[in-house]
PDB file of C-alpha atoms in Angstrom:
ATOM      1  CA  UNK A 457      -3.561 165.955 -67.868  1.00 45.00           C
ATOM      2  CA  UNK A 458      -2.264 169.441 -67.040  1.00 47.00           C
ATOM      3  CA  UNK A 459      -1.951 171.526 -69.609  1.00 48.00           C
ATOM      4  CA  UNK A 460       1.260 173.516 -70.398  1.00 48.00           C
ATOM      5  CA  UNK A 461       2.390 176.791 -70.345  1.00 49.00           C
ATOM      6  CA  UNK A 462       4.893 177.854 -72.733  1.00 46.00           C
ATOM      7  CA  UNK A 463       6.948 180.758 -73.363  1.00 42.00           C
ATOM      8  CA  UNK A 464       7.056 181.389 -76.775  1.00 47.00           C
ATOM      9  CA  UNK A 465       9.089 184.614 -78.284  1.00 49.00           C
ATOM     10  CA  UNK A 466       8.824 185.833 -74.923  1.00 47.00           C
ATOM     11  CA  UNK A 467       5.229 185.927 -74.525  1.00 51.00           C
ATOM     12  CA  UNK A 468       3.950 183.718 -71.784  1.00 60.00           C
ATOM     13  CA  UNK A 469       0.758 181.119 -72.845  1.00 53.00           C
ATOM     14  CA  UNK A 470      -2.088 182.069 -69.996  1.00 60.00           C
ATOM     15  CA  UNK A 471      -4.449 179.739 -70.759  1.00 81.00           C
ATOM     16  CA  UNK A 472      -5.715 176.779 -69.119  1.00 84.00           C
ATOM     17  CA  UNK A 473      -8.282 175.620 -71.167  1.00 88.00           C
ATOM     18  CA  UNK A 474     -10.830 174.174 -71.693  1.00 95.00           C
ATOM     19  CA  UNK A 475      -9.676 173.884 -75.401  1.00 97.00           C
ATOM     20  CA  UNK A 476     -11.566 173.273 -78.300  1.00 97.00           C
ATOM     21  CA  UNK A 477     -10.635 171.994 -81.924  1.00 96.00           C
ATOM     22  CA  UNK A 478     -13.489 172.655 -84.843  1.00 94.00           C
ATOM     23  CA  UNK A 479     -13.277 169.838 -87.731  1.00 93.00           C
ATOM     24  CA  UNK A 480     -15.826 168.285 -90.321  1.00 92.00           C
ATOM     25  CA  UNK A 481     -13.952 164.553 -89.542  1.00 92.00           C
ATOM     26  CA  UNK A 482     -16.390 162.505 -87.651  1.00 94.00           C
ATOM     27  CA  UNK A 483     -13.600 160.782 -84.959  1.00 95.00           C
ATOM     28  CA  UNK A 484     -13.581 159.488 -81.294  1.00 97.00           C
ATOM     29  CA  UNK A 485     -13.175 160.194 -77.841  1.00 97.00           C
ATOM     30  CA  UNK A 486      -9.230 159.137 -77.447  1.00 98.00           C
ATOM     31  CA  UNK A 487      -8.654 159.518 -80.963  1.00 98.00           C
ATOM     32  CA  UNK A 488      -5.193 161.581 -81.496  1.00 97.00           C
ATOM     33  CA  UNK A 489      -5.320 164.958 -84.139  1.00 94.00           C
ATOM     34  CA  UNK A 490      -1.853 165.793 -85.512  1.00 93.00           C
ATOM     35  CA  UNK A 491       0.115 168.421 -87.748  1.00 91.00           C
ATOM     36  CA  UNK A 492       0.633 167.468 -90.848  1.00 87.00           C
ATOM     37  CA  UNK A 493      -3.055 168.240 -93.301  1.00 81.00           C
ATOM     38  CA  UNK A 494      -3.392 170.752 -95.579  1.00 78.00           C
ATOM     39  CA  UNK A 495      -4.972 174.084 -94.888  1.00 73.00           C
ATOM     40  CA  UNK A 496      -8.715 174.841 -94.154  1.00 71.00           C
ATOM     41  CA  UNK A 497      -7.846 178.361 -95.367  1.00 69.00           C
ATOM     42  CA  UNK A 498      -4.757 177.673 -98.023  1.00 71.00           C
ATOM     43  CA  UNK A 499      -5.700 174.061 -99.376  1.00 73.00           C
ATOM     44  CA  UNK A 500      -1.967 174.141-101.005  1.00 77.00           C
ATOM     45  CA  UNK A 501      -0.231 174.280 -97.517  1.00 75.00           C
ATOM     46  CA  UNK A 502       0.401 171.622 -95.350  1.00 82.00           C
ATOM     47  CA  UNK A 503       0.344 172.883 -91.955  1.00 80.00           C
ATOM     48  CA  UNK A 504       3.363 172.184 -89.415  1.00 89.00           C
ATOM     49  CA  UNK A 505       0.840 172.808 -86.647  1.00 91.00           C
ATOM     50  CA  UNK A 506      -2.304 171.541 -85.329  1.00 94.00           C
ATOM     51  CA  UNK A 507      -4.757 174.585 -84.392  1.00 91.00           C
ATOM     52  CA  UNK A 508      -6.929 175.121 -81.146  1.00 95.00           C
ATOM     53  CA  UNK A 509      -8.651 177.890 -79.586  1.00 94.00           C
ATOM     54  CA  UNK A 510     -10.279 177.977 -75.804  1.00 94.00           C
ATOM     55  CA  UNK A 511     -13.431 180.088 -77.208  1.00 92.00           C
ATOM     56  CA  UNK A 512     -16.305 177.038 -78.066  1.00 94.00           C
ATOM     57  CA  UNK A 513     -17.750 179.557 -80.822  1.00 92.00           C
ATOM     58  CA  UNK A 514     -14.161 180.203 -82.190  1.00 90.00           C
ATOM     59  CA  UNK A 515     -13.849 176.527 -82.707  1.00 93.00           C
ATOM     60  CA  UNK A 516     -17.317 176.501 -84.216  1.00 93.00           C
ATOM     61  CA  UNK A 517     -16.372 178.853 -86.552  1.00 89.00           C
ATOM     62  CA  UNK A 518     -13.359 176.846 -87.822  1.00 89.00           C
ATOM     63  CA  UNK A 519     -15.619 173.877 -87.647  1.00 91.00           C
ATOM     64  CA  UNK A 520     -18.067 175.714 -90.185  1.00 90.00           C
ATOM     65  CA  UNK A 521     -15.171 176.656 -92.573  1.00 85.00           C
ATOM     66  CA  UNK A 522     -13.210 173.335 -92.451  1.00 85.00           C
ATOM     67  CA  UNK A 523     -12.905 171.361 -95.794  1.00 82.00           C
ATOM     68  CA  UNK A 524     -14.999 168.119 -96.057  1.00 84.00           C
ATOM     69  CA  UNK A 525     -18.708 167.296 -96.557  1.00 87.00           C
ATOM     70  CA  UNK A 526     -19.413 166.148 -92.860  1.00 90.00           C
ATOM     71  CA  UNK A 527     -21.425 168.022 -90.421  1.00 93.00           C
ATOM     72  CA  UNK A 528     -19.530 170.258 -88.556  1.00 94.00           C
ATOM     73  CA  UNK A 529     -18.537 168.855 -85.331  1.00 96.00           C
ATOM     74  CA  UNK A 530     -16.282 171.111 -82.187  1.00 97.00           C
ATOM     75  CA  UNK A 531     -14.134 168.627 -80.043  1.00 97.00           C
ATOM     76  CA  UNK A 532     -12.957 169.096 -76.293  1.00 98.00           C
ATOM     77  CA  UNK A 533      -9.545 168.562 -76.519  1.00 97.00           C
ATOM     78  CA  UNK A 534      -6.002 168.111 -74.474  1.00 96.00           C
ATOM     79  CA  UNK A 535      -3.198 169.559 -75.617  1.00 95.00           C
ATOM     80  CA  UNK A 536       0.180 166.889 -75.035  1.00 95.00           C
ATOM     81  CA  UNK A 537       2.708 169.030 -75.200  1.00 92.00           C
ATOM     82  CA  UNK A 538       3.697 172.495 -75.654  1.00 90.00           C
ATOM     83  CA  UNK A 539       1.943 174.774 -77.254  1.00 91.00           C
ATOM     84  CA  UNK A 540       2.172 178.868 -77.774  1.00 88.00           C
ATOM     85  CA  UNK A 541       0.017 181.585 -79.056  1.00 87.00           C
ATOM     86  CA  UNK A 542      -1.325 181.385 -83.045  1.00 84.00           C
ATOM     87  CA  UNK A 543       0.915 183.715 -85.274  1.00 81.00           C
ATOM     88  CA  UNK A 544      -1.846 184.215 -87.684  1.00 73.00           C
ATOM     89  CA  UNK A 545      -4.059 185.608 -85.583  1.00 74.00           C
ATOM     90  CA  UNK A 546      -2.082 187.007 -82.875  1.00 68.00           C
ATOM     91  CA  UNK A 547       1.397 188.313 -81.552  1.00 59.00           C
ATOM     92  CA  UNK A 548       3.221 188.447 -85.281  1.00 60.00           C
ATOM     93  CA  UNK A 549      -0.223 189.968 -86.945  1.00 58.00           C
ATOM     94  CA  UNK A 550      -2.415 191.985 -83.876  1.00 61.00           C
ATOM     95  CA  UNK A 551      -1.702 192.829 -80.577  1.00 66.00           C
ATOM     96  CA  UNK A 552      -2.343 190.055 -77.432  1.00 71.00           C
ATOM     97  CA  UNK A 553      -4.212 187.019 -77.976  1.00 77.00           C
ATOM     98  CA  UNK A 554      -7.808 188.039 -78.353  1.00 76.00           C
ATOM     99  CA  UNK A 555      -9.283 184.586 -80.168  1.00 80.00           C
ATOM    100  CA  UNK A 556      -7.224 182.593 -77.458  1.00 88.00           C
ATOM    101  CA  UNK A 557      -6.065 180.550 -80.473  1.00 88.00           C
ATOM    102  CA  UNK A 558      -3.223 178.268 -80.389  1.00 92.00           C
ATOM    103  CA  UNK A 559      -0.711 176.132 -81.986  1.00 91.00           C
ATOM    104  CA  UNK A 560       0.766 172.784 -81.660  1.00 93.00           C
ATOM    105  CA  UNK A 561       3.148 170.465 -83.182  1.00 94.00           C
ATOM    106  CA  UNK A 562       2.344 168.048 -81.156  1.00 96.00           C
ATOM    107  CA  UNK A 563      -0.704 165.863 -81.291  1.00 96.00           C
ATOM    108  CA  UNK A 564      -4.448 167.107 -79.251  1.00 97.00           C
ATOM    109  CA  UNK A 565      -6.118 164.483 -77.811  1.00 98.00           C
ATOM    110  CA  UNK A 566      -9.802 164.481 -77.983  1.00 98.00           C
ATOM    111  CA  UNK A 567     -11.706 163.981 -74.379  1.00 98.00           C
ATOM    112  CA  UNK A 568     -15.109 165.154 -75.557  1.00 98.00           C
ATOM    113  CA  UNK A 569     -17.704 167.186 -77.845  1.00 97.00           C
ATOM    114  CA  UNK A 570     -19.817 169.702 -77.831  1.00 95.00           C
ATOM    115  CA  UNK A 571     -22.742 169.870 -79.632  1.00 91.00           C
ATOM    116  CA  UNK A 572     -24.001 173.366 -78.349  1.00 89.00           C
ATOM    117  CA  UNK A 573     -22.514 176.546 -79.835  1.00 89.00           C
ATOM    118  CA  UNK A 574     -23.377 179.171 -81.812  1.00 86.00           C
ATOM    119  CA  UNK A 575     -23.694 178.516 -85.370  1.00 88.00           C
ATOM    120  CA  UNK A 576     -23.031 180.768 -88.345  1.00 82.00           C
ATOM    121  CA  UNK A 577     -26.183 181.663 -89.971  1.00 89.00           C
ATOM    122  CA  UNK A 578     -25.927 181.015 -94.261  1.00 87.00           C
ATOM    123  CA  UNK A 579     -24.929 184.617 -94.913  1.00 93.00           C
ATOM    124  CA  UNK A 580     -22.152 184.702 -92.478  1.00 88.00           C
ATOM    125  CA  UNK A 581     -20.533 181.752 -93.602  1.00 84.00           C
ATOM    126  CA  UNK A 582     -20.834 183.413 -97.140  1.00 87.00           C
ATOM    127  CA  UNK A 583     -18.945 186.553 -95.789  1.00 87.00           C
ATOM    128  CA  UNK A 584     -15.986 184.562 -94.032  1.00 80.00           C
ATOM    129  CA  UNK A 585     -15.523 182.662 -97.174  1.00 81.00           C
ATOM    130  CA  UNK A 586     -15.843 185.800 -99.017  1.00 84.00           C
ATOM    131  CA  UNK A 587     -13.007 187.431 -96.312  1.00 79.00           C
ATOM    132  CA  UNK A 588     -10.716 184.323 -96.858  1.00 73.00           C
ATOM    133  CA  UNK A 589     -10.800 184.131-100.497  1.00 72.00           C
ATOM    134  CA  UNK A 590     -10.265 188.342-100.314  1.00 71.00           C
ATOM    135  CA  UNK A 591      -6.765 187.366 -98.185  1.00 64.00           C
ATOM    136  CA  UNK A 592      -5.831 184.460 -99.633  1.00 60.00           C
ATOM    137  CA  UNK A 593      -6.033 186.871-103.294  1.00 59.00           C
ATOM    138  CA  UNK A 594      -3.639 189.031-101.262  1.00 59.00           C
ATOM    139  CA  UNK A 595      -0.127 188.009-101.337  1.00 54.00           C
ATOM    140  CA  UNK A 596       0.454 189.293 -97.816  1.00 54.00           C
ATOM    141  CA  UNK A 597      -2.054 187.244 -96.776  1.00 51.00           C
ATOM    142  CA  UNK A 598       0.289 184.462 -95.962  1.00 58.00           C
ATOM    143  CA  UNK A 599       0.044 181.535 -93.484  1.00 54.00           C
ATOM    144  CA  UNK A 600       2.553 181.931 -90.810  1.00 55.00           C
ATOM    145  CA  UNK A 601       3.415 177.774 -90.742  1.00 50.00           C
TER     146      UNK A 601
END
């Protein structure tokens, strides 16, 4: 499947992948993941997107701070329909798209995983959580859904 390029608020999506999606859920090559699950970051949102990124660490990193008791697991993933460029992280907050992060409403279809990245040690996953806990305390720190 190709994947699309989208022009979103007039900035043009670059990126061909490969993309990556970071998760505790243990699922399956074919398997579909959708829009529609509450936050990793703001448990009381339910997001309107589904989240990606084409950096293997970045995805990592999500996987390590996802909700859920499973291990933490980074899938290769398709994207099956437009996309554009994550808000929260890029365009609407910071300049460019530095994380390569992205956003779907439609569904990612998962065509692999990885099980080789670069894992937070203990105390770095104690000083995102810290981080996130400092923004979500902020009320600017909203979630652009």
């Amino acid at each position: 499947m190709e994947n699309k390029k989208i022009i979103s608020e007039e900035t043009e999506v670059l990126d061909n992948g490969p993309f990556y999606h970071g998760t505790k859920a243990d699922l399956q090559v074919g398997d579909l993941l959708t829009a529609g699950f509450n936050s990793n970051y703001k448990p009381e949102v339910v997001m309107n997107h589904i989240y990606f990124t084409a950096l293997v660490n970045g995805a990592g990193l999500a996987a390590a701070l996802a909700q859920g008791d499973g291990r933490e697991r980074v899938y290769i993933v398709e994207p099956t329909g437009d996309f554009e460029n994550d808000p929260n992280v890029t365009d609407k907050k910071f300049p460019g798209n530095p994380t390569r992060s992205y956003r779907s409403q439609k569904p990612l279809k998962i065509v692999g995983e990885l099980t080789d990245w670069v894992r937070l040690t203990p105390k770095e996953l104690q000083t995102w959580r810290e981080k996130l806990a400092n923004i979500n305390a902020n009320p600017r720190g909203e979630i652009i859904n």
